[in-house]
Tab-separated table of C-alpha atoms in Angstrom:
chain	number	residue	atom	x	y	z
A	29	UNK	CA	2.845	32.633	100.117
A	30	UNK	CA	3.780	34.226	96.630
A	31	UNK	CA	5.263	37.697	97.279
A	32	UNK	CA	5.609	40.511	94.367
A	33	UNK	CA	7.299	43.520	95.227
A	34	UNK	CA	7.630	46.587	92.804
A	35	UNK	CA	5.616	49.402	91.993
A	36	UNK	CA	2.059	50.438	91.761
A	37	UNK	CA	0.939	53.330	89.102
A	38	UNK	CA	-1.388	54.541	87.380
A	39	UNK	CA	-1.500	53.630	83.616
A	40	UNK	CA	-3.334	56.407	81.825
A	41	UNK	CA	-4.811	54.490	78.702
A	42	UNK	CA	-6.234	56.183	75.441
A	43	UNK	CA	-9.753	55.197	74.683
A	44	UNK	CA	-8.632	54.251	71.236
A	45	UNK	CA	-5.763	52.826	69.459
A	46	UNK	CA	-3.451	55.198	67.310
A	47	UNK	CA	-4.241	55.341	63.362
A	48	UNK	CA	-2.345	56.375	60.842
A	49	UNK	CA	-1.966	57.290	57.144
A	50	UNK	CA	-5.436	59.444	55.323
A	51	UNK	CA	-7.738	57.777	57.584
A	52	UNK	CA	-6.119	59.050	60.703
A	53	UNK	CA	-8.336	60.984	63.457
A	54	UNK	CA	-6.837	64.185	64.293
A	55	UNK	CA	-8.155	64.399	67.367
A	56	UNK	CA	-6.671	63.661	70.943
A	57	UNK	CA	-7.705	60.569	72.354
A	58	UNK	CA	-9.172	60.381	75.964
A	59	UNK	CA	-7.030	59.388	78.719
A	60	UNK	CA	-8.769	56.759	80.880
A	61	UNK	CA	-7.053	55.980	84.376
A	62	UNK	CA	-6.165	52.112	84.603
A	63	UNK	CA	-4.692	50.502	88.055
A	64	UNK	CA	-1.108	49.242	86.580
A	65	UNK	CA	2.681	48.668	87.178
A	66	UNK	CA	4.014	45.174	86.137
A	67	UNK	CA	4.227	44.187	89.960
A	68	UNK	CA	1.079	45.548	90.832
A	69	UNK	CA	-0.361	43.473	87.572
A	70	UNK	CA	1.394	40.665	88.504
A	71	UNK	CA	0.204	40.215	92.220
A	72	UNK	CA	-3.471	40.901	90.620
A	73	UNK	CA	-3.285	38.309	88.565
A	74	UNK	CA	-1.942	36.131	90.680
A	75	UNK	CA	-4.866	36.719	92.947
A	76	UNK	CA	-7.500	36.408	90.531
A	77	UNK	CA	-5.584	32.762	89.973
A	78	UNK	CA	-6.047	31.747	93.320
A	79	UNK	CA	-2.420	31.574	94.247
A	80	UNK	CA	-2.033	33.186	98.046
A	81	UNK	CA	-0.133	36.507	97.302
A	82	UNK	CA	0.628	39.847	99.368
A	83	UNK	CA	1.750	42.917	97.774
A	84	UNK	CA	5.797	44.430	99.206
A	85	UNK	CA	5.556	48.207	97.611
A	86	UNK	CA	5.008	51.822	98.890
A	87	UNK	CA	1.630	53.311	97.506
A	88	UNK	CA	0.491	57.292	97.870
A	89	UNK	CA	-2.145	57.862	100.013
A	90	UNK	CA	-3.682	60.329	97.063
A	91	UNK	CA	-7.102	59.162	95.776
A	92	UNK	CA	-4.979	57.222	93.011
A	93	UNK	CA	-3.415	55.058	96.103
A	94	UNK	CA	-6.535	54.294	97.620
A	95	UNK	CA	-8.094	52.851	94.348
A	96	UNK	CA	-4.811	50.801	93.969
A	97	UNK	CA	-4.957	49.591	97.590
A	98	UNK	CA	-9.101	48.456	96.985
A	99	UNK	CA	-7.966	46.563	93.847
A	100	UNK	CA	-5.728	44.551	95.792
A	101	UNK	CA	-8.241	44.265	98.261
A	102	UNK	CA	-10.973	43.164	95.554
A	103	UNK	CA	-8.749	40.248	94.471
A	104	UNK	CA	-7.742	38.548	97.604
A	105	UNK	CA	-4.280	40.013	97.433
A	106	UNK	CA	-2.597	40.433	101.295
A	107	UNK	CA	-1.547	44.380	101.770
A	108	UNK	CA	0.314	44.025	104.941
A	109	UNK	CA	3.433	44.928	103.549
A	110	UNK	CA	2.612	47.706	101.682
A	111	UNK	CA	3.898	51.003	102.922
A	112	UNK	CA	2.095	53.937	102.252
A	113	UNK	CA	3.261	57.808	101.604
A	114	UNK	CA	2.091	61.217	101.173
A	115	UNK	CA	3.945	61.806	97.735
A	116	UNK	CA	1.579	61.270	94.365
A	117	UNK	CA	0.974	57.964	92.427
A	118	UNK	CA	3.289	57.512	89.203
A	119	UNK	CA	1.413	58.199	86.313
A	120	UNK	CA	2.547	55.975	82.992
A	121	UNK	CA	0.861	57.551	79.922
A	122	UNK	CA	0.582	54.625	77.534
A	123	UNK	CA	0.491	54.793	74.176
A	124	UNK	CA	-1.278	51.995	71.855
A	125	UNK	CA	-0.355	51.274	68.229
A	126	UNK	CA	-2.910	49.945	65.875
A	127	UNK	CA	-1.335	46.220	66.451
A	128	UNK	CA	-2.390	46.653	70.394
A	129	UNK	CA	1.107	47.080	71.138
A	130	UNK	CA	1.529	49.501	74.042
A	131	UNK	CA	4.522	52.503	74.816
A	132	UNK	CA	4.935	54.095	77.676
A	133	UNK	CA	5.961	57.628	79.353
A	134	UNK	CA	6.331	58.511	82.914
A	135	UNK	CA	5.791	60.802	85.603
A	136	UNK	CA	7.804	59.997	88.387
A	137	UNK	CA	9.600	62.513	89.670
A	138	UNK	CA	9.132	62.752	93.832
A	139	UNK	CA	6.514	59.694	93.948
A	140	UNK	CA	5.581	57.162	96.507
A	141	UNK	CA	6.609	54.000	94.855
A	142	UNK	CA	10.460	54.916	94.348
A	143	UNK	CA	10.793	55.626	98.461
A	144	UNK	CA	10.067	52.046	99.004
A	145	UNK	CA	12.793	50.756	102.044
A	146	UNK	CA	13.678	47.668	102.809
A	147	UNK	CA	11.126	45.930	105.224
A	148	UNK	CA	13.159	43.783	108.117
A	149	UNK	CA	11.223	40.582	107.576
A	150	UNK	CA	9.170	38.964	105.304
A	151	UNK	CA	6.811	36.328	106.860
A	152	UNK	CA	7.794	32.556	107.139
A	153	UNK	CA	5.257	31.563	104.860
A	154	UNK	CA	6.871	33.180	101.732
A	155	UNK	CA	7.600	30.505	99.610
A	156	UNK	CA	8.352	32.669	96.347
A	157	UNK	CA	9.717	36.122	95.686
A	158	UNK	CA	8.813	38.236	92.224
A	159	UNK	CA	10.559	41.411	91.034
A	160	UNK	CA	10.819	43.282	87.948
A	161	UNK	CA	10.126	46.882	85.953
A	162	UNK	CA	10.709	50.396	87.165
A	163	UNK	CA	11.174	48.939	90.942
A	164	UNK	CA	14.390	48.235	89.771
A	165	UNK	CA	15.910	51.046	87.943
A	166	UNK	CA	14.223	54.161	90.098
A	167	UNK	CA	16.034	54.832	93.385
A	168	UNK	CA	16.499	55.285	96.167
A	169	UNK	CA	13.802	52.161	95.835
A	170	UNK	CA	15.772	49.892	93.483
A	171	UNK	CA	18.492	49.783	95.897
A	172	UNK	CA	15.880	48.540	98.568
A	173	UNK	CA	14.526	46.167	96.313
A	174	UNK	CA	17.977	44.727	95.258
A	175	UNK	CA	18.872	44.196	98.831
A	176	UNK	CA	15.358	42.526	99.303
A	177	UNK	CA	16.354	40.147	96.226
A	178	UNK	CA	19.720	39.343	97.385
A	179	UNK	CA	18.517	38.993	101.349
A	180	UNK	CA	15.743	36.313	100.695
A	181	UNK	CA	17.697	34.043	97.936
A	182	UNK	CA	20.191	33.990	100.355
A	183	UNK	CA	17.899	32.435	102.712
A	184	UNK	CA	16.335	29.986	99.891
A	185	UNK	CA	13.429	31.724	98.955
A	186	UNK	CA	12.849	30.994	95.615
A	187	UNK	CA	12.803	34.127	93.328
A	188	UNK	CA	11.491	35.850	89.940
A	189	UNK	CA	12.687	38.551	87.849
A	190	UNK	CA	11.162	39.858	84.814
A	191	UNK	CA	13.338	43.025	83.987
A	192	UNK	CA	10.309	44.659	81.865
A	193	UNK	CA	13.036	47.220	80.088
A	194	UNK	CA	11.238	50.685	80.074
A	195	UNK	CA	14.186	52.327	78.401
A	196	UNK	CA	13.084	56.489	78.904
A	197	UNK	CA	13.826	55.537	82.405
A	198	UNK	CA	17.171	53.994	82.067
A	199	UNK	CA	20.040	57.021	81.549
A	200	UNK	CA	22.962	54.590	81.283
A	201	UNK	CA	22.121	51.371	79.221
A	202	UNK	CA	25.604	49.677	79.797
A	203	UNK	CA	25.628	50.382	83.927
A	204	UNK	CA	22.232	49.091	84.656
A	205	UNK	CA	22.853	45.874	81.882
A	206	UNK	CA	25.562	45.552	84.258
A	207	UNK	CA	23.469	45.579	87.018
A	208	UNK	CA	20.949	43.334	85.789
A	209	UNK	CA	24.005	40.730	85.461
A	210	UNK	CA	24.867	40.979	88.807
A	211	UNK	CA	21.084	39.848	90.156
A	212	UNK	CA	21.260	36.758	88.036
A	213	UNK	CA	22.960	34.569	90.878
A	214	UNK	CA	20.195	35.672	92.893
A	215	UNK	CA	17.393	34.357	90.569
A	216	UNK	CA	15.448	31.456	90.387
A	217	UNK	CA	13.748	32.480	87.475
A	218	UNK	CA	14.174	34.765	84.831
A	219	UNK	CA	11.172	35.730	82.309
A	220	UNK	CA	11.362	38.090	79.403
A	221	UNK	CA	10.113	39.183	76.392
A	222	UNK	CA	12.705	38.557	73.089
A	223	UNK	CA	12.499	42.791	72.647
A	224	UNK	CA	14.149	42.809	76.763
A	225	UNK	CA	16.402	40.132	75.407
A	226	UNK	CA	17.774	41.763	72.880
A	227	UNK	CA	18.005	45.195	74.571
A	228	UNK	CA	19.984	43.492	77.623
A	229	UNK	CA	22.050	41.287	75.048
A	230	UNK	CA	23.158	44.855	73.037
A	231	UNK	CA	25.284	44.090	70.562
A	232	UNK	CA	25.369	40.020	71.495
A	233	UNK	CA	22.950	37.680	69.757
A	234	UNK	CA	19.964	37.292	71.872
A	235	UNK	CA	20.001	33.272	71.872
A	236	UNK	CA	23.699	33.295	73.168
A	237	UNK	CA	23.121	36.201	75.846
A	238	UNK	CA	20.274	34.044	77.269
A	239	UNK	CA	22.231	30.994	77.461
A	240	UNK	CA	25.347	32.804	79.437
A	241	UNK	CA	22.374	34.344	81.639
A	242	UNK	CA	20.692	30.871	82.258
A	243	UNK	CA	24.354	29.617	83.259
A	244	UNK	CA	24.990	32.613	86.044
A	245	UNK	CA	22.532	31.197	88.183
A	246	UNK	CA	18.845	30.935	87.046
A	247	UNK	CA	17.359	27.604	87.131
A	248	UNK	CA	15.197	28.579	84.026
A	249	UNK	CA	14.941	31.349	81.292
A	250	UNK	CA	11.316	31.808	79.727
A	251	UNK	CA	11.124	34.106	77.115
A	252	UNK	CA	7.881	35.532	75.431
A	253	UNK	CA	7.458	35.898	71.205
A	254	UNK	CA	4.294	37.584	71.224
A	255	UNK	CA	1.898	36.176	68.975
A	256	UNK	CA	4.272	33.208	68.356
A	257	UNK	CA	4.130	31.765	72.137
A	258	UNK	CA	6.207	31.128	75.039
A	259	UNK	CA	9.711	29.050	74.979
A	260	UNK	CA	11.837	27.757	77.807
A	261	UNK	CA	15.182	26.987	78.149
A	262	UNK	CA	16.438	25.196	81.172
A	263	UNK	CA	20.112	24.515	83.320
A	264	UNK	CA	20.247	20.974	82.043
A	265	UNK	CA	20.518	22.215	78.364
A	266	UNK	CA	16.625	20.817	77.875
A	267	UNK	CA	14.336	23.630	76.558
A	268	UNK	CA	10.582	23.350	74.478
A	269	UNK	CA	8.223	25.989	73.129
A	270	UNK	CA	4.350	26.706	73.259
A	271	UNK	CA	2.651	28.426	70.059
A	272	UNK	CA	0.683	31.782	71.508
A	273	UNK	CA	-2.840	31.330	70.944
A	274	UNK	CA	-4.446	32.977	68.368
A	275	UNK	CA	-7.138	35.844	69.189
A	276	UNK	CA	-8.279	39.287	68.171
A	277	UNK	CA	-5.610	41.494	70.329
A	278	UNK	CA	-7.133	44.605	71.766
A	279	UNK	CA	-4.020	45.644	73.504
A	280	UNK	CA	-0.806	44.016	75.145
A	281	UNK	CA	-1.272	46.028	78.316
A	282	UNK	CA	-0.428	43.293	81.291
A	283	UNK	CA	0.363	40.366	79.065
A	284	UNK	CA	3.795	40.221	80.343
A	285	UNK	CA	2.869	40.615	83.555
A	286	UNK	CA	0.285	38.294	83.495
A	287	UNK	CA	2.563	35.544	82.093
A	288	UNK	CA	4.709	36.156	85.286
A	289	UNK	CA	2.061	35.261	87.538
A	290	UNK	CA	0.787	32.262	85.208
A	291	UNK	CA	4.435	30.623	85.494
A	292	UNK	CA	4.580	30.890	89.504
A	293	UNK	CA	0.863	30.020	90.279
A	294	UNK	CA	1.654	26.554	87.642
A	295	UNK	CA	5.026	25.897	89.171
A	296	UNK	CA	3.143	26.065	92.508
A	297	UNK	CA	0.714	23.219	91.238
A	298	UNK	CA	3.486	21.349	89.964
A	299	UNK	CA	5.175	22.147	93.747
A	300	UNK	CA	8.212	23.286	91.809
A	301	UNK	CA	8.704	26.520	93.788
A	302	UNK	CA	12.450	26.035	94.167
A	303	UNK	CA	15.921	26.123	91.950
A	304	UNK	CA	16.019	22.272	92.243
A	305	UNK	CA	12.511	21.458	91.621
A	306	UNK	CA	12.275	23.683	88.549
A	307	UNK	CA	15.810	22.430	87.367
A	308	UNK	CA	14.240	18.676	87.190
A	309	UNK	CA	10.662	19.648	86.072
A	310	UNK	CA	10.552	17.603	82.483
A	311	UNK	CA	9.405	18.691	79.029
A	312	UNK	CA	5.943	17.886	79.593
A	313	UNK	CA	5.638	19.790	82.884
A	314	UNK	CA	7.181	22.531	81.062
A	315	UNK	CA	4.525	22.522	78.107
A	316	UNK	CA	1.624	22.435	81.077
A	317	UNK	CA	3.237	25.670	82.436
A	318	UNK	CA	3.930	27.681	78.975
A	319	UNK	CA	0.737	26.479	77.734
A	320	UNK	CA	-1.369	27.962	80.842
A	321	UNK	CA	0.644	31.388	80.505
A	322	UNK	CA	0.268	31.425	76.925
A	323	UNK	CA	-3.635	31.116	77.614
A	324	UNK	CA	-3.768	33.590	80.572
A	325	UNK	CA	-1.864	36.093	78.504
A	326	UNK	CA	-4.230	35.623	75.442
A	327	UNK	CA	-7.357	36.414	77.779
A	328	UNK	CA	-5.295	39.808	78.943
A	329	UNK	CA	-4.661	40.970	75.465
A	330	UNK	CA	-8.415	40.434	74.491
A	331	UNK	CA	-9.613	43.415	76.776
A	332	UNK	CA	-8.369	46.568	77.169
A	333	UNK	CA	-5.493	47.444	80.001
A	334	UNK	CA	-4.232	45.027	82.016
A	335	UNK	CA	-7.342	42.941	83.349
A	336	UNK	CA	-5.949	39.279	83.903
A	337	UNK	CA	-8.039	36.610	83.760
A	338	UNK	CA	-9.529	34.867	86.563
A	339	UNK	CA	-9.094	31.279	87.068
A	340	UNK	CA	-12.979	29.943	86.000
A	341	UNK	CA	-11.851	31.758	82.638
A	342	UNK	CA	-9.106	29.610	82.268
């Protein structure tokens, strides 16, 4: 089983992308509620791909929370590790640029997901554990998720991390960068976008920083390059890249989360959900894994909101 740990929230997505110039539409777009949150999207994508998956989070008992729980169940995700609370659901207001890229503003004060508590145990069947996004920023839940990462890595569970930076939620960039570096010895697979890599690197060259992050613990660092595809750096000094799949982009919401899920799903197919196994993958295997992730992300980008593909679509 793959467990995804992190927030579930509601994305308020505009019904059309922004326009600029003389043709700009002065009317405000309608905001449509969509189930979301990076870890939530990753869990749903894994379920749709057919991987045995569980979600570990804290979800509100309000109407939005019930919709989030329903979405997990619809796609076969185990909810036994989900904590519930009466606090409201976190809201993320998305803005869609003309090129389909998304920005976010968040309403997080006093919401249910940030009150996550460290579970006493995880099932013995857990083969991999995935983390990322807001859940590693917002306290007190962030410290509980960090404790879970360290504890499960210490007992040999393969861990994956996608920082998925949301700068508006990070009050002290340098403190967060230091905390990120402290996670790396406990991470088996690090995946991040080039934009996130550049932000985390600060004044340093992102490529050089990625090599330093690799040396700190992960067996591999996967970098997404938008339309230009996906690349990997491996512990043995190797690496490769695959091109992106060219499609008409509706928006990019959930694309990176789909990559997370597709990587873990395909690594499982290669029996490589361990640090040693990932470190031993050859170039042909990595091209298969990355190519699968690129195809899955393209499907997500071809439709509005975070709607990752089902296995039959790939």
